[in-house]
Amino acid sequence: MPAFAKRMSQVRRSFIREILKVTADPSIISFAGGLPKPDLFPTGPIAAAAARVLAENGPAALQYSVTEGEPALRQWIADRYKTKRGLDIDPATILITNGSQQSLDLLGKVFLDPGDVVGVELPGYIGAIQAFSVFEPTFAGVPLGPEGPDIDRLVDVLTRQQAKMFYAVPNFQNPSGLTYSLTARRAVAEAMRVSDAIFVEDDPYGELRFMGEALPPVSAFMTQDRYLLGTFSKIAAPGLRLGWVVADPDSLPKLVTAKQASDLHCSTLVQRILVQYLADNDLDAHIATIKAAYGAQRDLMVERIKAEFPEGVQYTEPEGGMFLWVTLPEGCSAFALFDLCIKEKVAFVPGEPFFVDGSGQRTMRLNFSNAEPERIVEGIRRMGRAIEKLLETPACPAGPGA
């Protein structure tokens, strides 16, 4: 067997994908995967768009295309930034990617050398940690609070540690569900302004707000060194594998070159089908349906947690997105709870893999978007029972078994 590249020793398999193998058992109620609800996918309208594209312009839709992406799709994204976020985005600065995950990979290829410091949230999105790990950086964690990141720690990472990049998910963060306040957004922008680092703002969930006031992106308070990521996975369908990155004009050619070396361009056919779908349908109406469903499921999960989880268990109450975050009493292990929960036929994601500093042992992520109401009720009941059992064992020093 040939020797593997040294860089692969730094890259862990996706812990969540490994857990999903366990949850393939249909008898297990899963809050583990970060999955949109498939019942809400616009299957019929997308099928109609595909038929129209192939009937009216089939040969062109099946041909090679430009690396940057279909011009009509880039223009649609730019127009939406203007109407929904008040941002003036030049379509020429938008690169269409295979999901926002490829955007992370391309940014790593273009900017990161081995040993470069990358600031990430604590907890942070595990997909980004995995994507950047390929390029052998040193991760520096920035703890999150209810209002956003610890600004003093962020400044330290950017200045004393001279981070090359800070990656963040300011809206309904994965995994915590937390959202940066307006004050925190301005503070992050100011911290980035006086540093030499680039800011990577990932916004896969921003359109999925079902309570509270919409807030501008952190990038709205910046004029350079900002990279704003988006995706159609949460507002249309993840199987389309279409996302984008808004880049600084000077950096876009490097990102285009990196993408050419990777896959030449995203599927011409899928891009054109999406453009047709967006032209023929009311996306805002579709998003409203998604938000109504997710909001109801979020409310139900929070209600059942309050009723079923023992005192001392803390949890976030997100204003949007797909996740909430649970913290067990001091000294308890989420991995120990996971084993008990699997016996109860319910699953979640332990929080430790989301922490680049090895902490988070008593935390866990719950997904509420891909669960029917009756399974939320039953699943949280089972989890509550498992937590009660954990508190009665020596494995949880906070409990009576300590």
Tab-separated table of C-alpha atoms in Angstrom, residues 136-356:
chain	number	residue	atom	x	y	z
A	136	GLU	CA	-2.579	21.641	8.527
A	137	PRO	CA	-3.335	24.872	10.380
A	138	THR	CA	-3.227	25.523	14.098
A	139	PHE	CA	-6.715	26.158	15.459
A	140	ALA	CA	-7.370	28.818	18.085
A	141	GLY	CA	-10.740	28.685	19.802
A	142	VAL	CA	-12.866	31.757	20.533
A	143	PRO	CA	-15.575	30.981	23.134
A	144	LEU	CA	-19.175	31.884	22.330
A	145	GLY	CA	-21.543	33.510	24.805
A	146	PRO	CA	-25.233	34.378	24.492
A	147	GLU	CA	-24.411	37.613	22.597
A	148	GLY	CA	-21.582	36.296	20.427
A	149	PRO	CA	-17.842	35.617	20.631
A	150	ASP	CA	-15.533	36.646	23.454
A	151	ILE	CA	-14.140	39.796	21.825
A	152	ASP	CA	-11.073	39.997	24.076
A	153	ARG	CA	-10.163	36.450	23.143
A	154	LEU	CA	-10.827	37.182	19.453
A	155	VAL	CA	-8.515	40.199	19.562
A	156	ASP	CA	-5.854	38.063	21.217
A	157	VAL	CA	-6.158	35.415	18.502
A	158	LEU	CA	-5.995	38.039	15.751
A	159	THR	CA	-3.149	40.112	17.180
A	160	ARG	CA	-0.922	38.172	19.565
A	161	GLN	CA	-1.379	34.855	17.723
A	162	GLN	CA	-1.552	36.591	14.326
A	163	ALA	CA	-4.360	34.446	12.976
A	164	LYS	CA	-4.678	34.371	9.212
A	165	MET	CA	-8.414	33.686	9.270
A	166	PHE	CA	-11.418	33.847	11.575
A	167	TYR	CA	-14.323	31.584	10.613
A	168	ALA	CA	-17.772	32.217	12.105
A	169	VAL	CA	-21.469	31.386	11.745
A	170	PRO	CA	-23.204	34.462	13.226
A	171	ASN	CA	-26.808	33.402	12.515
A	172	PHE	CA	-28.282	30.437	14.441
A	173	GLN	CA	-24.849	28.931	14.721
A	174	ASN	CA	-24.141	25.280	14.100
A	175	PRO	CA	-23.951	23.644	16.601
A	176	SER	CA	-25.151	25.996	19.344
A	177	GLY	CA	-28.093	27.782	17.718
A	178	LEU	CA	-26.706	31.070	19.086
A	179	THR	CA	-26.927	34.351	17.151
A	180	TYR	CA	-24.550	37.306	17.380
A	181	SER	CA	-26.128	40.504	18.689
A	182	LEU	CA	-25.818	43.716	16.679
A	183	THR	CA	-23.237	44.989	19.159
A	184	ALA	CA	-21.192	41.810	18.781
A	185	ARG	CA	-21.328	42.039	14.989
A	186	ARG	CA	-19.927	45.547	15.049
A	187	ALA	CA	-17.247	44.515	17.544
A	188	VAL	CA	-16.174	41.558	15.406
A	189	ALA	CA	-16.000	43.778	12.321
A	190	GLU	CA	-13.831	46.293	14.196
A	191	ALA	CA	-11.529	43.553	15.485
A	192	MET	CA	-11.123	42.241	11.951
A	193	ARG	CA	-10.526	45.735	10.567
A	194	VAL	CA	-7.437	46.336	12.677
A	195	SER	CA	-5.977	42.890	11.955
A	196	ASP	CA	-4.406	41.323	8.877
A	197	ALA	CA	-6.732	38.308	8.969
A	198	ILE	CA	-9.554	37.492	6.594
A	199	PHE	CA	-13.087	36.999	7.896
A	200	VAL	CA	-15.062	34.010	6.623
A	201	GLU	CA	-18.750	34.494	7.407
A	202	ASP	CA	-20.792	31.369	6.806
A	203	ASP	CA	-24.534	32.004	6.600
A	204	PRO	CA	-26.388	28.790	5.724
A	205	TYR	CA	-29.279	29.463	8.122
A	206	GLY	CA	-29.788	33.226	7.915
A	207	GLU	CA	-33.057	32.998	5.980
A	208	LEU	CA	-34.517	30.560	8.526
A	209	ARG	CA	-35.411	33.095	11.214
A	210	PHE	CA	-38.787	32.366	12.808
A	211	MET	CA	-38.716	34.870	15.670
A	212	GLY	CA	-36.952	38.106	16.558
A	213	GLU	CA	-35.474	40.815	14.356
A	214	ALA	CA	-33.285	40.173	11.326
A	215	LEU	CA	-29.736	41.486	11.732
A	216	PRO	CA	-27.215	42.569	9.091
A	217	PRO	CA	-24.251	40.322	8.355
A	218	VAL	CA	-20.982	41.117	10.068
A	219	SER	CA	-19.691	41.690	6.532
A	220	ALA	CA	-22.037	44.667	6.226
A	221	PHE	CA	-19.699	46.534	8.580
A	222	MET	CA	-16.572	45.604	6.617
A	223	THR	CA	-15.167	46.818	3.306
A	224	GLN	CA	-12.400	44.295	2.623
A	225	ASP	CA	-10.965	40.913	3.615
A	226	ARG	CA	-14.480	39.506	3.986
A	227	TYR	CA	-15.754	36.283	2.455
A	228	LEU	CA	-19.490	35.664	2.729
A	229	LEU	CA	-20.725	32.112	2.175
A	230	GLY	CA	-24.239	30.966	1.327
A	231	THR	CA	-26.062	27.862	0.169
A	232	PHE	CA	-29.288	26.656	-1.403
A	233	SER	CA	-29.185	23.498	0.740
A	234	LYS	CA	-31.411	24.918	3.499
A	235	ILE	CA	-33.796	27.040	1.385
A	236	ALA	CA	-34.244	24.713	-1.608
A	237	ALA	CA	-32.655	21.249	-1.347
A	238	PRO	CA	-29.242	19.948	-0.197
A	239	GLY	CA	-29.052	17.429	-3.046
A	240	LEU	CA	-28.602	20.282	-5.514
A	241	ARG	CA	-25.120	20.805	-3.982
A	242	LEU	CA	-25.052	24.479	-4.893
A	243	GLY	CA	-23.600	27.221	-2.720
A	244	TRP	CA	-21.483	30.301	-3.245
A	245	VAL	CA	-18.790	32.551	-1.860
A	246	VAL	CA	-18.716	36.328	-2.191
A	247	ALA	CA	-15.024	37.165	-2.422
A	248	ASP	CA	-12.795	40.200	-2.486
A	249	PRO	CA	-12.229	41.042	-6.182
A	250	ASP	CA	-8.466	40.627	-5.862
A	251	SER	CA	-8.858	37.112	-4.434
A	252	LEU	CA	-11.523	35.774	-6.772
A	253	PRO	CA	-9.079	34.762	-9.561
A	254	LYS	CA	-7.167	32.583	-7.077
A	255	LEU	CA	-10.384	30.924	-5.927
A	256	VAL	CA	-11.405	30.344	-9.541
A	257	THR	CA	-8.033	28.743	-10.274
A	258	ALA	CA	-8.382	26.493	-7.230
A	259	LYS	CA	-11.858	25.438	-8.340
A	260	GLN	CA	-10.668	24.729	-11.876
A	261	ALA	CA	-8.061	22.399	-10.414
A	262	SER	CA	-10.767	20.683	-8.379
A	263	ASP	CA	-13.796	20.204	-10.649
A	264	LEU	CA	-13.706	22.769	-13.517
A	265	HIS	CA	-17.203	24.024	-12.641
A	266	CYS	CA	-20.442	23.077	-10.910
A	267	SER	CA	-23.016	21.096	-12.843
A	268	THR	CA	-24.362	23.189	-15.714
A	269	LEU	CA	-27.607	21.243	-15.690
A	270	VAL	CA	-28.259	21.657	-11.961
A	271	GLN	CA	-27.456	25.377	-12.071
A	272	ARG	CA	-29.853	25.954	-14.952
A	273	ILE	CA	-32.578	23.916	-13.286
A	274	LEU	CA	-32.191	26.031	-10.157
A	275	VAL	CA	-32.305	29.278	-12.171
A	276	GLN	CA	-35.518	28.077	-13.836
A	277	TYR	CA	-37.029	27.049	-10.505
A	278	LEU	CA	-36.242	30.459	-9.003
A	279	ALA	CA	-37.773	32.210	-12.026
A	280	ASP	CA	-40.984	30.161	-12.008
A	281	ASN	CA	-41.675	29.977	-8.263
A	282	ASP	CA	-42.020	32.201	-5.198
A	283	LEU	CA	-39.003	31.263	-3.085
A	284	ASP	CA	-40.115	33.510	-0.230
A	285	ALA	CA	-43.395	31.592	0.033
A	286	HIS	CA	-41.461	28.333	0.130
A	287	ILE	CA	-39.123	29.658	2.834
A	288	ALA	CA	-42.152	30.821	4.844
A	289	THR	CA	-43.441	27.233	4.815
A	290	ILE	CA	-40.066	25.948	6.021
A	291	LYS	CA	-39.882	28.531	8.805
A	292	ALA	CA	-43.400	27.746	10.016
A	293	ALA	CA	-42.586	24.045	10.249
A	294	TYR	CA	-39.176	24.481	11.888
A	295	GLY	CA	-40.477	27.105	14.287
A	296	ALA	CA	-43.231	24.785	15.486
A	297	GLN	CA	-40.783	21.915	15.896
A	298	ARG	CA	-38.336	24.122	17.776
A	299	ASP	CA	-41.095	25.311	20.119
A	300	LEU	CA	-42.200	21.743	20.770
A	301	MET	CA	-38.663	20.542	21.508
A	302	VAL	CA	-38.024	23.415	23.943
A	303	GLU	CA	-41.377	22.778	25.638
A	304	ARG	CA	-40.659	19.062	26.074
A	305	ILE	CA	-37.096	19.731	27.318
A	306	LYS	CA	-38.533	21.998	30.004
A	307	ALA	CA	-40.959	19.247	30.987
A	308	GLU	CA	-38.716	16.173	30.725
A	309	PHE	CA	-35.098	17.161	31.464
A	310	PRO	CA	-33.951	17.269	35.099
A	311	GLU	CA	-33.155	20.519	36.850
A	312	GLY	CA	-29.627	21.742	36.175
A	313	VAL	CA	-29.650	20.917	32.463
A	314	GLN	CA	-29.163	24.094	30.401
A	315	TYR	CA	-30.238	24.662	26.800
A	316	THR	CA	-30.356	27.379	24.163
A	317	GLU	CA	-33.605	28.674	22.687
A	318	PRO	CA	-32.638	29.632	19.112
A	319	GLU	CA	-34.559	32.219	17.116
A	320	GLY	CA	-34.038	30.285	13.894
A	321	GLY	CA	-31.984	27.657	12.145
A	322	MET	CA	-32.018	23.930	12.849
A	323	PHE	CA	-30.262	23.247	16.167
A	324	LEU	CA	-30.296	23.820	19.883
A	325	TRP	CA	-27.492	23.185	22.356
A	326	VAL	CA	-27.731	21.352	25.667
A	327	THR	CA	-25.263	21.493	28.566
A	328	LEU	CA	-25.367	18.819	31.258
A	329	PRO	CA	-24.551	19.505	34.928
A	330	GLU	CA	-20.895	19.956	35.854
A	331	GLY	CA	-18.899	16.741	35.649
A	332	CYS	CA	-21.352	14.807	33.473
A	333	SER	CA	-20.257	13.225	30.198
A	334	ALA	CA	-22.304	13.576	27.027
A	335	PHE	CA	-20.571	10.476	25.639
A	336	ALA	CA	-21.748	8.483	28.658
A	337	LEU	CA	-25.238	9.867	28.073
A	338	PHE	CA	-25.024	8.914	24.392
A	339	ASP	CA	-24.494	5.257	25.329
A	340	LEU	CA	-27.517	5.367	27.639
A	341	CYS	CA	-29.609	7.097	24.987
A	342	ILE	CA	-28.777	4.525	22.313
A	343	LYS	CA	-30.142	1.897	24.694
A	344	GLU	CA	-33.286	4.018	24.877
A	345	LYS	CA	-33.336	4.185	21.045
A	346	VAL	CA	-32.671	7.923	20.750
A	347	ALA	CA	-29.566	9.676	19.412
A	348	PHE	CA	-27.886	13.073	19.462
A	349	VAL	CA	-24.395	14.445	18.723
A	350	PRO	CA	-22.057	14.830	21.739
A	351	GLY	CA	-20.528	18.288	21.755
A	352	GLU	CA	-16.844	17.529	22.281
A	353	PRO	CA	-15.976	17.117	18.534
A	354	PHE	CA	-17.138	20.726	17.983
A	355	PHE	CA	-14.377	22.043	20.286
A	356	VAL	CA	-10.849	22.408	18.898
